[in-house]
Amino acid sequence: MILAIDDDSGRFDHLRRLLEARDVELFVVACPYCVAANLPRASGVLLDYDLDSGEPCPYCFASYGVWAHAAKGIHHVPALAARRVPVVVTSASYPENVSRLCAALRDAGVLHAQHRATDVDPEVRWIGALWAMGAL
């Protein structure tokens, strides 16, 4: 199972179809509760930096106000490091934010790659990175 930590589930529709063709599930979550519940089953993670769009969690529909303290992907680095799961940073945030997130992952010893959501064919790049890191 691949876990996408993102508050925009729609951007993963094509990826979901590609993964389902390979019998791989994709769960899109944003709140810390759903991350904690689903992370133990994840073989790889797609991680956004900005989780503060105001949209509810795509998995449980908890409202933004419930988890505003964890509105940045960098908040999840300790849990990702503890789980030792490969991460692909998918954020289209400002380059300095993405750099900060990648540095935090690197400092925590998390195997990671970066392929922005604005890249050409990001789904193919995400799958390639997950495969190269052994998550698929």
PDB file of C-alpha atoms in Angstrom:
ATOM      1  CA  MET A   1       0.000   0.000   0.000  1.00  0.00           C
ATOM      2  CA  ILE A   2       1.195   3.483  -0.863  1.00  0.00           C
ATOM      3  CA  LEU A   3       0.238   6.305   1.472  1.00  0.00           C
ATOM      4  CA  ALA A   4      -0.108   9.832   0.084  1.00  0.00           C
ATOM      5  CA  ILE A   5      -0.012  12.505   2.769  1.00  0.00           C
ATOM      6  CA  ASP A   6      -1.774  15.327   0.983  1.00  0.00           C
ATOM      7  CA  ASP A   7      -4.932  17.391   1.357  1.00  0.00           C
ATOM      8  CA  ASP A   8      -5.728  17.288  -2.377  1.00  0.00           C
ATOM      9  CA  SER A   9      -6.911  13.775  -3.174  1.00  0.00           C
ATOM     10  CA  GLY A  10      -7.924  14.709  -6.732  1.00  0.00           C
ATOM     11  CA  ARG A  11      -4.347  15.056  -7.879  1.00  0.00           C
ATOM     12  CA  PHE A  12      -3.867  11.329  -7.312  1.00  0.00           C
ATOM     13  CA  ASP A  13      -6.721  10.028  -9.493  1.00  0.00           C
ATOM     14  CA  HIS A  14      -4.452   8.998 -12.373  1.00  0.00           C
ATOM     15  CA  LEU A  15      -1.850   7.511 -10.036  1.00  0.00           C
ATOM     16  CA  ARG A  16      -4.561   5.522  -8.281  1.00  0.00           C
ATOM     17  CA  ARG A  17      -5.602   3.964 -11.615  1.00  0.00           C
ATOM     18  CA  LEU A  18      -1.977   3.149 -12.489  1.00  0.00           C
ATOM     19  CA  LEU A  19      -1.358   1.508  -9.120  1.00  0.00           C
ATOM     20  CA  GLU A  20      -4.653  -0.408  -9.093  1.00  0.00           C
ATOM     21  CA  ALA A  21      -3.622  -1.991 -12.405  1.00  0.00           C
ATOM     22  CA  ARG A  22      -0.670  -3.400 -10.433  1.00  0.00           C
ATOM     23  CA  ASP A  23      -2.819  -4.451  -7.440  1.00  0.00           C
ATOM     24  CA  VAL A  24      -1.360  -1.715  -5.240  1.00  0.00           C
ATOM     25  CA  GLU A  25      -3.674   0.333  -3.030  1.00  0.00           C
ATOM     26  CA  LEU A  26      -3.303   4.085  -2.629  1.00  0.00           C
ATOM     27  CA  PHE A  27      -4.664   5.899   0.410  1.00  0.00           C
ATOM     28  CA  VAL A  28      -4.698   9.708   0.485  1.00  0.00           C
ATOM     29  CA  VAL A  29      -4.765  11.161   3.994  1.00  0.00           C
ATOM     30  CA  ALA A  30      -3.973  14.525   5.538  1.00  0.00           C
ATOM     31  CA  CYS A  31      -4.711  14.487   9.249  1.00  0.00           C
ATOM     32  CA  PRO A  32      -2.210  13.105  11.767  1.00  0.00           C
ATOM     33  CA  TYR A  33      -4.729  10.526  12.994  1.00  0.00           C
ATOM     34  CA  CYS A  34      -5.129   8.940   9.561  1.00  0.00           C
ATOM     35  CA  VAL A  35      -1.381   9.107   8.937  1.00  0.00           C
ATOM     36  CA  ALA A  36      -0.753   7.252  12.214  1.00  0.00           C
ATOM     37  CA  ALA A  37      -3.431   4.669  11.439  1.00  0.00           C
ATOM     38  CA  ASN A  38      -2.242   3.924   7.892  1.00  0.00           C
ATOM     39  CA  LEU A  39       1.538   4.433   8.043  1.00  0.00           C
ATOM     40  CA  PRO A  40       2.295   0.996   9.560  1.00  0.00           C
ATOM     41  CA  ARG A  41       0.892  -0.686   6.418  1.00  0.00           C
ATOM     42  CA  ALA A  42       2.620   1.598   3.900  1.00  0.00           C
ATOM     43  CA  SER A  43       5.475   0.362   1.742  1.00  0.00           C
ATOM     44  CA  GLY A  44       6.057   3.905   0.461  1.00  0.00           C
ATOM     45  CA  VAL A  45       4.853   7.445   1.063  1.00  0.00           C
ATOM     46  CA  LEU A  46       4.116  10.402  -1.191  1.00  0.00           C
ATOM     47  CA  LEU A  47       4.505  13.548   0.906  1.00  0.00           C
ATOM     48  CA  ASP A  48       3.272  17.082   0.304  1.00  0.00           C
ATOM     49  CA  TYR A  49       4.681  20.051   2.201  1.00  0.00           C
ATOM     50  CA  ASP A  50       1.562  22.216   2.489  1.00  0.00           C
ATOM     51  CA  LEU A  51      -1.383  20.488   4.145  1.00  0.00           C
ATOM     52  CA  ASP A  52      -3.207  23.703   4.973  1.00  0.00           C
ATOM     53  CA  SER A  53      -5.643  24.246   2.112  1.00  0.00           C
ATOM     54  CA  GLY A  54      -8.541  24.219   4.547  1.00  0.00           C
ATOM     55  CA  GLU A  55      -9.958  21.091   2.930  1.00  0.00           C
ATOM     56  CA  PRO A  56     -10.910  18.203   5.216  1.00  0.00           C
ATOM     57  CA  CYS A  57      -8.793  15.070   5.383  1.00  0.00           C
ATOM     58  CA  PRO A  58      -9.596  13.102   2.196  1.00  0.00           C
ATOM     59  CA  TYR A  59      -9.778   9.857   4.188  1.00  0.00           C
ATOM     60  CA  CYS A  60     -11.813  10.642   7.322  1.00  0.00           C
ATOM     61  CA  PHE A  61     -13.124  14.123   6.418  1.00  0.00           C
ATOM     62  CA  ALA A  62     -11.929  15.637   9.682  1.00  0.00           C
ATOM     63  CA  SER A  63     -11.991  19.390   9.334  1.00  0.00           C
ATOM     64  CA  TYR A  64      -8.827  21.450   9.086  1.00  0.00           C
ATOM     65  CA  GLY A  65      -9.296  23.041  12.501  1.00  0.00           C
ATOM     66  CA  VAL A  66      -8.935  19.676  14.213  1.00  0.00           C
ATOM     67  CA  TRP A  67      -5.385  19.143  12.983  1.00  0.00           C
ATOM     68  CA  ALA A  68      -4.077  22.645  12.234  1.00  0.00           C
ATOM     69  CA  HIS A  69      -1.028  21.965  14.435  1.00  0.00           C
ATOM     70  CA  ALA A  70       0.170  19.452  11.808  1.00  0.00           C
ATOM     71  CA  ALA A  71      -0.504  21.462   8.654  1.00  0.00           C
ATOM     72  CA  LYS A  72       2.931  20.916   7.149  1.00  0.00           C
ATOM     73  CA  GLY A  73       4.379  17.683   5.807  1.00  0.00           C
ATOM     74  CA  ILE A  74       7.542  18.273   7.804  1.00  0.00           C
ATOM     75  CA  HIS A  75       5.501  17.468  10.940  1.00  0.00           C
ATOM     76  CA  HIS A  76       5.398  13.811   9.823  1.00  0.00           C
ATOM     77  CA  VAL A  77       9.176  13.344   9.440  1.00  0.00           C
ATOM     78  CA  PRO A  78       9.683  11.734  12.892  1.00  0.00           C
ATOM     79  CA  ALA A  79       6.991   9.120  12.215  1.00  0.00           C
ATOM     80  CA  LEU A  80       8.415   8.440   8.755  1.00  0.00           C
ATOM     81  CA  ALA A  81      11.897   8.050  10.215  1.00  0.00           C
ATOM     82  CA  ALA A  82      10.633   5.664  12.892  1.00  0.00           C
ATOM     83  CA  ARG A  83       8.858   3.560  10.254  1.00  0.00           C
ATOM     84  CA  ARG A  84      11.865   3.718   7.864  1.00  0.00           C
ATOM     85  CA  VAL A  85       9.592   3.927   4.842  1.00  0.00           C
ATOM     86  CA  PRO A  86      10.780   5.429   1.516  1.00  0.00           C
ATOM     87  CA  VAL A  87       9.321   8.863   0.756  1.00  0.00           C
ATOM     88  CA  VAL A  88       8.747  10.771  -2.470  1.00  0.00           C
ATOM     89  CA  VAL A  89       8.296  14.506  -1.875  1.00  0.00           C
ATOM     90  CA  THR A  90       5.526  15.594  -4.244  1.00  0.00           C
ATOM     91  CA  SER A  91       5.071  19.177  -3.145  1.00  0.00           C
ATOM     92  CA  ALA A  92       4.595  22.112  -5.490  1.00  0.00           C
ATOM     93  CA  SER A  93       5.316  24.499  -2.604  1.00  0.00           C
ATOM     94  CA  TYR A  94       8.028  27.155  -2.682  1.00  0.00           C
ATOM     95  CA  PRO A  95      11.473  25.666  -3.416  1.00  0.00           C
ATOM     96  CA  GLU A  96      12.808  26.700   0.001  1.00  0.00           C
ATOM     97  CA  ASN A  97       9.958  24.791   1.702  1.00  0.00           C
ATOM     98  CA  VAL A  98      10.652  21.678  -0.363  1.00  0.00           C
ATOM     99  CA  SER A  99      14.374  22.010   0.371  1.00  0.00           C
ATOM    100  CA  ARG A 100      13.616  22.300   4.097  1.00  0.00           C
ATOM    101  CA  LEU A 101      11.461  19.153   3.951  1.00  0.00           C
ATOM    102  CA  CYS A 102      14.085  17.189   1.997  1.00  0.00           C
ATOM    103  CA  ALA A 103      16.800  18.309   4.437  1.00  0.00           C
ATOM    104  CA  ALA A 104      14.681  17.169   7.395  1.00  0.00           C
ATOM    105  CA  LEU A 105      14.135  13.777   5.740  1.00  0.00           C
ATOM    106  CA  ARG A 106      17.845  13.452   4.947  1.00  0.00           C
ATOM    107  CA  ASP A 107      18.839  14.445   8.496  1.00  0.00           C
ATOM    108  CA  ALA A 108      16.406  11.860   9.875  1.00  0.00           C
ATOM    109  CA  GLY A 109      17.906   9.148   7.672  1.00  0.00           C
ATOM    110  CA  VAL A 110      14.792   8.721   5.536  1.00  0.00           C
ATOM    111  CA  LEU A 111      15.357   7.369   2.023  1.00  0.00           C
ATOM    112  CA  HIS A 112      13.671   9.934  -0.199  1.00  0.00           C
ATOM    113  CA  ALA A 113      13.369  11.429  -3.660  1.00  0.00           C
ATOM    114  CA  GLN A 114      11.781  14.613  -4.922  1.00  0.00           C
ATOM    115  CA  HIS A 115       9.446  14.846  -7.914  1.00  0.00           C
ATOM    116  CA  ARG A 116       7.198  17.882  -7.862  1.00  0.00           C
ATOM    117  CA  ALA A 117       3.520  17.633  -8.723  1.00  0.00           C
ATOM    118  CA  THR A 118       4.136  20.219 -11.448  1.00  0.00           C
ATOM    119  CA  ASP A 119       6.650  18.015 -13.293  1.00  0.00           C
ATOM    120  CA  VAL A 120       5.659  16.476 -16.603  1.00  0.00           C
ATOM    121  CA  ASP A 121       3.920  13.131 -15.968  1.00  0.00           C
ATOM    122  CA  PRO A 122       4.480  13.244 -12.211  1.00  0.00           C
ATOM    123  CA  GLU A 123       2.661   9.938 -11.679  1.00  0.00           C
ATOM    124  CA  VAL A 124       5.175   8.071 -13.814  1.00  0.00           C
ATOM    125  CA  ARG A 125       8.048   9.735 -11.966  1.00  0.00           C
ATOM    126  CA  TRP A 126       6.473   8.929  -8.578  1.00  0.00           C
ATOM    127  CA  ILE A 127       6.030   5.269  -9.538  1.00  0.00           C
ATOM    128  CA  GLY A 128       9.604   5.133 -10.840  1.00  0.00           C
ATOM    129  CA  ALA A 129      10.998   6.615  -7.649  1.00  0.00           C
ATOM    130  CA  LEU A 130       8.928   4.286  -5.456  1.00  0.00           C
ATOM    131  CA  TRP A 131      10.067   1.312  -7.512  1.00  0.00           C
ATOM    132  CA  ALA A 132      13.725   2.390  -7.386  1.00  0.00           C
ATOM    133  CA  MET A 133      13.521   2.717  -3.589  1.00  0.00           C
ATOM    134  CA  GLY A 134      11.955  -0.748  -3.236  1.00  0.00           C
ATOM    135  CA  ALA A 135       8.473   0.390  -2.251  1.00  0.00           C
ATOM    136  CA  LEU A 136       6.797  -1.296  -5.242  1.00  0.00           C
TER     137      LEU A 136
END
